[in-house]
Amino acid sequence: MSEGLLFKKAGKEDLPRISEFRKGFFEVHEAGRSCEPEYYEWKCYRNVFGEGGVWLAEEGNSVVGVKSLTPKPMKVLGAMVNAAETGDNFVHPDYRRHGIFSRLFRAHLDGVDPQWSLIYTLPSKIPLQAYERKLDCPQIPVSLCSMVKPVRSKQLLKRKLRFSFVAAIVSPLVDIASRAMFRIGTRGMARSTVDVRPEEGFPDDVDALWEEASVNYDVILVRSKKYLEWRYIANPDAYTILIARSKSGATSGYMVTKVHASNDLTWGYICDFLTLESDPNVFRKLLAAAVESFYQKGCAVVLAYVVRGSFYYRTLLRAGFLPRARHPIVCYRNELGKLVLKGGHKWHFTMADSDHI
Ligand SMILES: CC(C)(COP(=O)(O)OP(=O)(O)OC[C@H]1O[C@@H](n2cnc3c(N)ncnc32)[C@H](O)[C@@H]1OP(=O)(O)O)[C@@H](O)C(=O)NCCC(=O)NCCS
């Protein structure tokens, strides 16, 4: 590796080069998460919770490594704190194992309060080793898992079975069973007066929902109207917003979804949700509306991230969702990190609390 590497915080003018570099790693799909310069501009430079950024390593005019930092508001044990998600870990294959990722991590800590920001991420396997062994970012004792539910199993079975005609015969039966399980698991909704509709934005009283629902949790991203509008409406990617209202018209829950086509499989992503646990039918109704819409859109599988053992986890399990994988969350061991790392806290965490979607 050449000695001529330069590490710096990217300016907006660097975003097209960063976007091109990022696209060289994973296949980019039209319906998936954007990697365009506008995406990074929105996430880091038009962030209403403070300026984050992308840090880059370059040699000459070539980008050889990147890392991003995205400020997000969080409530930890009753206190509002600045949190930031660290992500976009990409180093050119010819430059790996020379500490570039580690140097970018240290460089981007300059972008936050070193003691009182909760710096977290959901790393994949290799970065996880780096975070744990080299960067003083242990795993938080919280069990986040993804859960899946097949809705149109033909695509899935075609991948698993040797003969595609078998998939064509078996899949209608699997789909009927899956729908029946879902109905049984979400029964009770018929008596509920909650109304669920797709809406263009978030109503003003979503702040009241946030205030009431958040007292149930020790650690939760601040799902205020300001956050939700930045996260889903200002975002260059498109999301579907489902709003649940009680008979009086008050907002009693929301769910955000997205359809994602990857390789030969169409996924229905349940990106985010918040409801009052005092009326379990609100979450069930939102779930039923989302799953029905994914079915109509031809999705093969529905995917949600949820904290194991939570009210949402139990509801998904009853509705026929199956636990799929555990997603470790790590955080930097600063003062606030140490507090969170003690564990024993009640979390609410969804897919869109990460930059996976
Ligand atoms: C993950 C990635 C960013 C690491 O970048 P890097 O600059 O090579 O990382 P570093 O040199 O700073 O490595 C720090 C530590 O991480 C661990 N590590 C890094 N790569 C590893 C590998 N391939 N296998 C095992 N451990 C690894 C090691 O503990 C390493 O320390 P060491 O070299 O002293 O043993 C790079 O491998 C990459 O771009 N991978 C492809 C993209 C990707 O999958 N990104 C994650 C999704 S966001």
Short mmCIF file of C-alpha atoms and ligand atoms in Angstrom, two decimals:
data_model
loop_
_atom_site.label_atom_id
_atom_site.label_comp_id
_atom_site.label_asym_id
_atom_site.label_seq_id
_atom_site.Cartn_x
_atom_site.Cartn_y
_atom_site.Cartn_z
CA MET A 1 0.00 0.00 0.00
CA SER A 2 1.31 3.43 -0.95
CA GLU A 3 2.22 5.96 1.72
CA GLY A 4 0.35 8.65 -0.22
CA LEU A 5 -3.04 8.07 1.38
CA LEU A 6 -5.08 11.08 2.43
CA PHE A 7 -7.86 10.84 5.06
CA LYS A 8 -10.46 13.60 5.13
CA LYS A 9 -14.09 14.48 5.70
CA ALA A 10 -15.80 14.60 2.33
CA GLY A 11 -17.35 17.79 1.06
CA LYS A 12 -20.54 17.74 -0.98
CA GLU A 13 -18.40 17.94 -4.12
CA ASP A 14 -16.93 14.50 -3.24
CA LEU A 15 -20.32 12.76 -3.09
CA PRO A 16 -20.46 11.71 -6.79
CA ARG A 17 -17.07 9.95 -6.43
CA ILE A 18 -18.19 8.33 -3.17
CA SER A 19 -21.42 7.16 -4.79
CA GLU A 20 -19.51 5.57 -7.72
CA PHE A 21 -17.11 3.87 -5.29
CA ARG A 22 -20.01 2.51 -3.20
CA LYS A 23 -21.76 1.11 -6.28
CA GLY A 24 -18.74 -1.12 -6.95
CA PHE A 25 -19.51 -3.25 -3.87
CA PHE A 26 -23.04 -4.59 -3.87
CA GLU A 27 -25.55 -4.81 -6.66
CA VAL A 28 -27.67 -1.65 -6.64
CA HIS A 29 -31.39 -2.13 -7.31
CA GLU A 30 -33.80 0.53 -8.39
CA ALA A 31 -36.16 -0.33 -5.54
CA GLY A 32 -33.43 -0.83 -2.94
CA ARG A 33 -31.70 1.71 -0.77
CA SER A 34 -30.21 4.48 -2.84
CA CYS A 35 -26.45 4.96 -3.19
CA GLU A 36 -26.75 8.14 -5.22
CA PRO A 37 -25.03 11.39 -4.14
CA GLU A 38 -28.49 12.76 -3.13
CA TYR A 39 -28.85 9.90 -0.66
CA TYR A 40 -25.60 10.79 1.12
CA GLU A 41 -26.48 14.48 0.99
CA TRP A 42 -29.82 13.79 2.64
CA LYS A 43 -28.40 11.39 5.24
CA CYS A 44 -25.36 13.34 6.35
CA TYR A 45 -25.50 16.92 5.10
CA ARG A 46 -29.24 17.73 5.16
CA ASN A 47 -29.78 15.93 8.44
CA VAL A 48 -32.06 17.99 10.72
CA PHE A 49 -30.34 16.52 13.79
CA GLY A 50 -26.91 17.91 12.98
CA GLU A 51 -24.30 17.47 10.36
CA GLY A 52 -22.83 14.02 10.05
CA GLY A 53 -20.63 13.23 7.14
CA VAL A 54 -18.75 10.79 5.01
CA TRP A 55 -15.05 10.30 5.73
CA LEU A 56 -12.89 9.07 2.93
CA ALA A 57 -9.44 7.72 2.26
CA GLU A 58 -8.04 8.60 -1.14
CA GLU A 59 -4.93 8.06 -3.16
CA GLY A 60 -4.43 10.60 -5.88
CA ASN A 61 -7.93 11.22 -7.15
CA SER A 62 -9.14 7.68 -6.35
CA VAL A 63 -11.37 6.89 -3.39
CA VAL A 64 -10.07 3.75 -1.64
CA GLY A 65 -12.20 3.74 1.51
CA VAL A 66 -15.29 5.37 3.02
CA LYS A 67 -17.26 5.55 6.27
CA SER A 68 -20.35 7.56 7.15
CA LEU A 69 -21.78 9.03 10.34
CA THR A 70 -25.48 9.84 10.61
CA PRO A 71 -26.79 11.80 13.62
CA LYS A 72 -30.05 10.46 15.07
CA PRO A 73 -31.91 11.57 18.21
CA MET A 74 -32.31 8.96 20.93
CA LYS A 75 -33.96 8.66 24.33
CA VAL A 76 -31.84 6.69 26.79
CA LEU A 77 -33.17 6.06 30.30
CA GLY A 78 -35.46 9.08 30.09
CA ALA A 79 -32.82 11.54 28.77
CA MET A 80 -32.67 12.90 25.23
CA VAL A 81 -29.20 12.22 23.84
CA ASN A 82 -27.37 12.70 20.58
CA ALA A 83 -26.85 9.39 18.90
CA ALA A 84 -25.15 8.68 15.61
CA GLU A 85 -25.08 5.63 13.41
CA THR A 86 -21.74 4.77 11.91
CA GLY A 87 -21.99 2.93 8.60
CA ASP A 88 -21.03 2.54 4.94
CA ASN A 89 -17.86 0.57 5.66
CA PHE A 90 -16.15 0.07 2.33
CA VAL A 91 -12.47 -0.34 1.52
CA HIS A 92 -11.11 -1.16 -1.95
CA PRO A 93 -10.05 -4.86 -2.09
CA ASP A 94 -6.40 -3.95 -2.90
CA TYR A 95 -6.15 -1.81 0.25
CA ARG A 96 -7.68 -4.07 2.89
CA ARG A 97 -6.02 -5.19 6.14
CA HIS A 98 -3.93 -2.02 6.29
CA GLY A 99 -6.03 -0.31 8.94
CA ILE A 100 -7.94 2.05 6.60
CA PHE A 101 -11.34 1.18 8.05
CA SER A 102 -9.96 1.60 11.57
CA ARG A 103 -8.40 4.98 10.74
CA LEU A 104 -11.66 6.17 9.17
CA PHE A 105 -13.51 5.15 12.33
CA ARG A 106 -11.14 7.15 14.53
CA ALA A 107 -11.26 10.11 12.16
CA HIS A 108 -15.05 10.31 12.19
CA LEU A 109 -15.23 10.36 15.99
CA ASP A 110 -14.17 14.01 15.60
CA GLY A 111 -17.66 14.61 14.22
CA VAL A 112 -19.40 13.91 17.56
CA ASP A 113 -19.15 14.55 21.29
CA PRO A 114 -16.64 11.82 22.20
CA GLN A 115 -18.23 11.04 25.57
CA TRP A 116 -21.93 11.73 25.30
CA SER A 117 -22.97 10.57 21.87
CA LEU A 118 -24.20 7.04 21.50
CA ILE A 119 -22.33 5.81 18.43
CA TYR A 120 -23.85 2.58 17.25
CA THR A 121 -24.10 0.31 14.24
CA LEU A 122 -25.43 -3.05 13.09
CA PRO A 123 -22.30 -4.52 11.51
CA SER A 124 -22.04 -7.50 9.20
CA LYS A 125 -19.59 -10.31 10.02
CA ILE A 126 -16.20 -8.80 9.06
CA PRO A 127 -16.72 -5.26 10.38
CA LEU A 128 -18.09 -6.85 13.57
CA GLN A 129 -14.66 -8.40 14.19
CA ALA A 130 -13.01 -5.04 13.62
CA TYR A 131 -15.43 -3.18 15.92
CA GLU A 132 -15.05 -5.71 18.72
CA ARG A 133 -11.33 -6.44 18.51
CA LYS A 134 -9.84 -3.14 17.40
CA LEU A 135 -12.25 -0.26 17.92
CA ASP A 136 -13.60 -0.74 21.45
CA CYS A 137 -17.16 -1.24 20.25
CA PRO A 138 -18.59 -4.29 22.08
CA GLN A 139 -21.98 -5.85 21.37
CA ILE A 140 -24.89 -4.34 23.28
CA PRO A 141 -26.80 -6.99 25.25
CA VAL A 142 -30.03 -6.63 23.29
CA SER A 143 -31.42 -9.34 21.06
CA LEU A 144 -32.48 -7.83 17.75
CA CYS A 145 -33.65 -10.35 15.19
CA SER A 146 -35.14 -10.38 11.73
CA MET A 147 -38.40 -12.25 11.19
CA VAL A 148 -39.79 -13.46 7.89
CA LYS A 149 -43.12 -14.57 6.56
CA PRO A 150 -43.63 -16.06 3.10
CA VAL A 151 -46.63 -14.51 1.32
CA ARG A 152 -46.22 -15.75 -2.24
CA SER A 153 -43.97 -18.74 -1.84
CA LYS A 154 -43.46 -19.64 -5.54
CA GLN A 155 -40.28 -17.55 -5.97
CA LEU A 156 -38.87 -18.92 -2.71
CA LEU A 157 -39.68 -22.57 -3.46
CA LYS A 158 -38.25 -22.26 -6.99
CA ARG A 159 -34.92 -21.37 -5.42
CA LYS A 160 -35.06 -24.28 -3.01
CA LEU A 161 -36.55 -27.07 -5.14
CA ARG A 162 -34.84 -28.85 -8.03
CA PHE A 163 -37.87 -28.89 -10.34
CA SER A 164 -39.78 -25.65 -10.81
CA PHE A 165 -43.03 -27.50 -11.63
CA VAL A 166 -43.00 -28.81 -8.03
CA ALA A 167 -42.87 -25.19 -6.80
CA ALA A 168 -45.83 -24.34 -9.04
CA ILE A 169 -47.89 -27.19 -7.52
CA VAL A 170 -46.88 -26.76 -3.88
CA SER A 171 -46.81 -22.95 -3.58
CA PRO A 172 -50.62 -22.33 -3.66
CA LEU A 173 -51.03 -24.73 -0.71
CA VAL A 174 -48.22 -23.07 1.24
CA ASP A 175 -49.76 -19.65 0.54
CA ILE A 176 -53.21 -20.75 1.74
CA ALA A 177 -51.71 -22.17 4.95
CA SER A 178 -49.67 -18.99 5.48
CA ARG A 179 -52.73 -16.75 5.04
CA ALA A 180 -54.80 -18.96 7.37
CA MET A 181 -52.09 -18.75 10.06
CA PHE A 182 -51.97 -15.01 9.64
CA ARG A 183 -55.76 -14.70 10.09
CA ILE A 184 -55.67 -16.86 13.22
CA GLY A 185 -52.69 -14.93 14.62
CA THR A 186 -54.30 -11.53 14.08
CA ARG A 187 -57.86 -12.48 15.09
CA GLY A 188 -59.69 -10.10 17.38
CA MET A 189 -59.17 -7.25 14.93
CA ALA A 190 -62.70 -7.56 13.61
CA ARG A 191 -64.04 -6.09 16.87
CA SER A 192 -61.54 -3.23 16.75
CA THR A 193 -62.65 0.21 15.62
CA VAL A 194 -59.12 1.23 14.58
CA ASP A 195 -58.93 2.55 11.04
CA VAL A 196 -55.73 2.02 9.02
CA ARG A 197 -54.94 3.94 5.82
CA PRO A 198 -51.94 4.83 3.70
CA GLU A 199 -51.21 8.55 4.04
CA GLU A 200 -48.80 10.97 2.40
CA GLY A 201 -47.28 12.22 5.65
CA PHE A 202 -47.33 12.02 9.43
CA PRO A 203 -50.14 13.76 11.33
CA ASP A 204 -49.32 16.42 13.94
CA ASP A 205 -50.51 14.23 16.81
CA VAL A 206 -47.89 11.59 16.00
CA ASP A 207 -45.87 13.55 18.59
CA ALA A 208 -48.50 12.67 21.25
CA LEU A 209 -48.25 9.01 20.21
CA TRP A 210 -44.45 9.20 20.55
CA GLU A 211 -44.70 10.83 24.02
CA GLU A 212 -47.11 8.19 25.29
CA ALA A 213 -45.51 5.13 23.69
CA SER A 214 -41.89 6.05 24.47
CA VAL A 215 -42.35 5.88 28.27
CA ASN A 216 -42.46 2.09 27.84
CA TYR A 217 -38.85 1.92 26.69
CA ASP A 218 -35.40 2.55 28.16
CA VAL A 219 -33.73 2.94 24.79
CA ILE A 220 -35.59 4.17 21.72
CA LEU A 221 -34.95 6.46 18.75
CA VAL A 222 -36.98 9.66 19.12
CA ARG A 223 -39.86 9.02 16.74
CA SER A 224 -41.09 12.61 16.72
CA LYS A 225 -42.80 14.17 13.70
CA LYS A 226 -39.54 16.03 12.99
CA TYR A 227 -37.59 12.76 12.90
CA LEU A 228 -40.20 10.86 10.89
CA GLU A 229 -40.45 13.60 8.26
CA TRP A 230 -36.68 13.73 7.84
CA ARG A 231 -36.34 9.93 7.82
CA TYR A 232 -39.12 9.07 5.36
CA ILE A 233 -40.37 12.18 3.57
CA ALA A 234 -37.19 14.19 2.94
CA ASN A 235 -35.45 10.90 2.04
CA PRO A 236 -34.82 10.52 -1.72
CA ASP A 237 -36.08 6.91 -1.43
CA ALA A 238 -39.84 6.33 -1.39
CA TYR A 239 -41.66 4.68 1.52
CA THR A 240 -45.29 3.81 2.21
CA ILE A 241 -46.73 5.30 5.40
CA LEU A 242 -49.66 3.57 7.12
CA ILE A 243 -51.47 5.54 9.85
CA ALA A 244 -53.80 3.95 12.41
CA ARG A 245 -56.49 6.16 13.95
CA SER A 246 -58.87 5.41 16.78
CA LYS A 247 -62.60 6.15 16.56
CA SER A 248 -61.98 9.68 17.86
CA GLY A 249 -59.55 10.33 14.98
CA ALA A 250 -56.45 10.34 17.21
CA THR A 251 -53.34 8.69 15.82
CA SER A 252 -52.80 5.39 17.63
CA GLY A 253 -49.95 3.94 15.57
CA TYR A 254 -47.97 4.03 12.36
CA MET A 255 -46.05 1.62 10.16
CA VAL A 256 -43.63 2.38 7.33
CA THR A 257 -43.06 -0.15 4.55
CA LYS A 258 -41.10 -0.56 1.33
CA VAL A 259 -40.98 -3.10 -1.49
CA HIS A 260 -37.47 -4.22 -2.37
CA ALA A 261 -36.52 -6.35 -5.38
CA SER A 262 -33.23 -8.19 -4.90
CA ASN A 263 -31.89 -10.80 -7.32
CA ASP A 264 -34.85 -13.07 -8.05
CA LEU A 265 -36.81 -12.31 -4.87
CA THR A 266 -39.25 -9.48 -4.09
CA TRP A 267 -39.27 -8.51 -0.43
CA GLY A 268 -41.84 -6.59 1.54
CA TYR A 269 -39.93 -4.67 4.18
CA ILE A 270 -41.61 -3.58 7.41
CA CYS A 271 -39.21 -0.71 8.02
CA ASP A 272 -40.63 0.91 11.14
CA PHE A 273 -43.60 0.94 13.50
CA LEU A 274 -44.81 2.37 16.78
CA THR A 275 -48.13 1.71 18.50
CA LEU A 276 -49.56 1.78 21.99
CA GLU A 277 -49.20 -1.64 23.56
CA SER A 278 -52.41 -1.00 25.54
CA ASP A 279 -54.40 -1.77 22.36
CA PRO A 280 -52.68 -4.76 20.66
CA ASN A 281 -55.15 -4.56 17.77
CA VAL A 282 -53.51 -1.39 16.47
CA PHE A 283 -50.30 -3.23 15.60
CA ARG A 284 -52.26 -6.24 14.30
CA LYS A 285 -54.34 -4.02 11.99
CA LEU A 286 -51.26 -2.20 10.68
CA LEU A 287 -49.59 -5.56 10.10
CA ALA A 288 -52.65 -6.95 8.29
CA ALA A 289 -52.77 -3.88 6.00
CA ALA A 290 -49.04 -4.12 5.25
CA VAL A 291 -49.09 -7.86 4.56
CA GLU A 292 -52.16 -7.56 2.32
CA SER A 293 -50.50 -4.78 0.35
CA PHE A 294 -47.29 -6.85 -0.04
CA TYR A 295 -49.42 -9.76 -1.24
CA GLN A 296 -51.12 -7.55 -3.83
CA LYS A 297 -47.71 -6.24 -4.97
CA GLY A 298 -46.47 -9.81 -5.56
CA CYS A 299 -43.91 -9.90 -2.74
CA ALA A 300 -42.53 -13.33 -1.94
CA VAL A 301 -41.47 -12.67 1.64
CA VAL A 302 -42.16 -10.07 4.33
CA LEU A 303 -39.20 -9.07 6.54
CA ALA A 304 -39.20 -7.16 9.83
CA TYR A 305 -36.53 -6.44 12.46
CA VAL A 306 -37.75 -6.62 16.03
CA VAL A 307 -36.44 -6.96 19.56
CA ARG A 308 -36.81 -10.59 20.63
CA GLY A 309 -39.32 -11.11 23.41
CA SER A 310 -41.04 -7.75 22.87
CA PHE A 311 -44.78 -7.26 22.39
CA TYR A 312 -44.15 -6.77 18.66
CA TYR A 313 -42.07 -9.97 18.49
CA ARG A 314 -44.84 -11.99 20.12
CA THR A 315 -47.46 -10.54 17.77
CA LEU A 316 -45.34 -11.31 14.70
CA LEU A 317 -44.71 -14.85 15.95
CA ARG A 318 -48.45 -15.44 16.40
CA ALA A 319 -49.07 -14.07 12.90
CA GLY A 320 -46.79 -16.75 11.41
CA PHE A 321 -43.51 -14.82 11.17
CA LEU A 322 -40.42 -16.95 11.79
CA PRO A 323 -37.22 -15.73 13.50
CA ARG A 324 -34.49 -15.68 10.82
CA ALA A 325 -31.23 -14.16 12.06
CA ARG A 326 -29.81 -12.23 14.97
CA HIS A 327 -28.42 -8.77 14.23
CA PRO A 328 -25.73 -7.66 16.66
CA ILE A 329 -25.74 -3.98 17.62
CA VAL A 330 -22.41 -2.56 18.80
CA CYS A 331 -21.63 0.81 20.36
CA TYR A 332 -18.52 2.79 21.13
CA ARG A 333 -17.50 2.38 24.77
CA ASN A 334 -17.60 6.06 25.83
CA GLU A 335 -19.45 7.23 28.98
CA LEU A 336 -22.89 6.86 27.42
CA GLY A 337 -21.88 3.65 25.68
CA LYS A 338 -20.83 2.12 29.01
CA LEU A 339 -24.26 2.85 30.44
CA VAL A 340 -26.01 1.17 27.52
CA LEU A 341 -23.57 -1.74 27.49
CA LYS A 342 -24.56 -2.62 31.09
CA GLY A 343 -27.70 -4.11 29.57
CA GLY A 344 -31.00 -5.01 31.20
CA HIS A 345 -32.77 -2.24 29.25
CA LYS A 346 -36.02 -2.40 27.35
CA TRP A 347 -35.42 -1.44 23.70
CA HIS A 348 -37.56 -0.63 20.72
CA PHE A 349 -35.57 -1.01 17.51
CA THR A 350 -36.66 -1.52 13.90
CA MET A 351 -35.01 -1.96 10.50
CA ALA A 352 -35.11 1.77 9.74
CA ASP A 353 -33.21 2.59 12.95
CA SER A 354 -30.29 1.25 10.93
CA ASP A 355 -29.25 2.35 7.46
CA HIS A 356 -30.14 -1.08 6.05
CA ILE A 357 -33.14 0.49 4.39
C1 LIG B 1 -14.96 -4.59 6.23
C2 LIG B 1 -13.88 -3.71 5.60
C3 LIG B 1 -14.42 -2.31 5.48
C4 LIG B 1 -12.63 -3.70 6.54
O1 LIG B 1 -11.70 -2.74 6.00
P1 LIG B 1 -10.12 -2.83 6.31
O2 LIG B 1 -9.53 -1.50 6.01
O3 LIG B 1 -9.53 -4.00 5.64
O4 LIG B 1 -10.13 -3.06 7.89
P2 LIG B 1 -8.89 -2.87 8.88
O5 LIG B 1 -7.60 -3.08 8.13
O6 LIG B 1 -9.03 -1.57 9.60
O7 LIG B 1 -9.11 -4.09 9.86
C5 LIG B 1 -9.29 -3.92 11.24
C6 LIG B 1 -9.53 -5.30 11.85
O8 LIG B 1 -10.75 -5.86 11.35
C7 LIG B 1 -10.62 -7.30 11.29
N1 LIG B 1 -10.73 -7.71 9.88
C8 LIG B 1 -10.71 -6.93 8.79
N2 LIG B 1 -10.88 -7.67 7.67
C9 LIG B 1 -11.01 -8.95 8.08
C10 LIG B 1 -11.21 -10.19 7.40
N3 LIG B 1 -11.30 -10.25 6.06
N4 LIG B 1 -11.30 -11.30 8.14
C11 LIG B 1 -11.19 -11.26 9.49
N5 LIG B 1 -10.99 -10.11 10.20
C12 LIG B 1 -10.91 -8.98 9.50
C13 LIG B 1 -9.23 -7.60 11.83
O9 LIG B 1 -9.36 -7.78 13.24
C14 LIG B 1 -8.48 -6.33 11.52
O10 LIG B 1 -7.35 -6.12 12.31
P3 LIG B 1 -5.94 -6.83 11.89
O11 LIG B 1 -5.75 -6.61 10.42
O12 LIG B 1 -4.93 -6.10 12.75
O13 LIG B 1 -6.10 -8.29 12.23
C15 LIG B 1 -13.45 -4.29 4.23
O14 LIG B 1 -13.12 -5.64 4.38
C16 LIG B 1 -14.53 -4.17 3.16
O15 LIG B 1 -14.64 -3.15 2.50
N6 LIG B 1 -15.31 -5.26 2.93
C17 LIG B 1 -16.29 -5.28 1.86
C18 LIG B 1 -17.44 -4.38 2.12
C19 LIG B 1 -18.33 -4.83 3.24
O16 LIG B 1 -18.73 -5.98 3.32
N7 LIG B 1 -18.66 -3.90 4.14
C20 LIG B 1 -19.54 -4.17 5.25
C21 LIG B 1 -20.94 -3.82 4.93
S1 LIG B 1 -21.32 -2.16 5.38
#
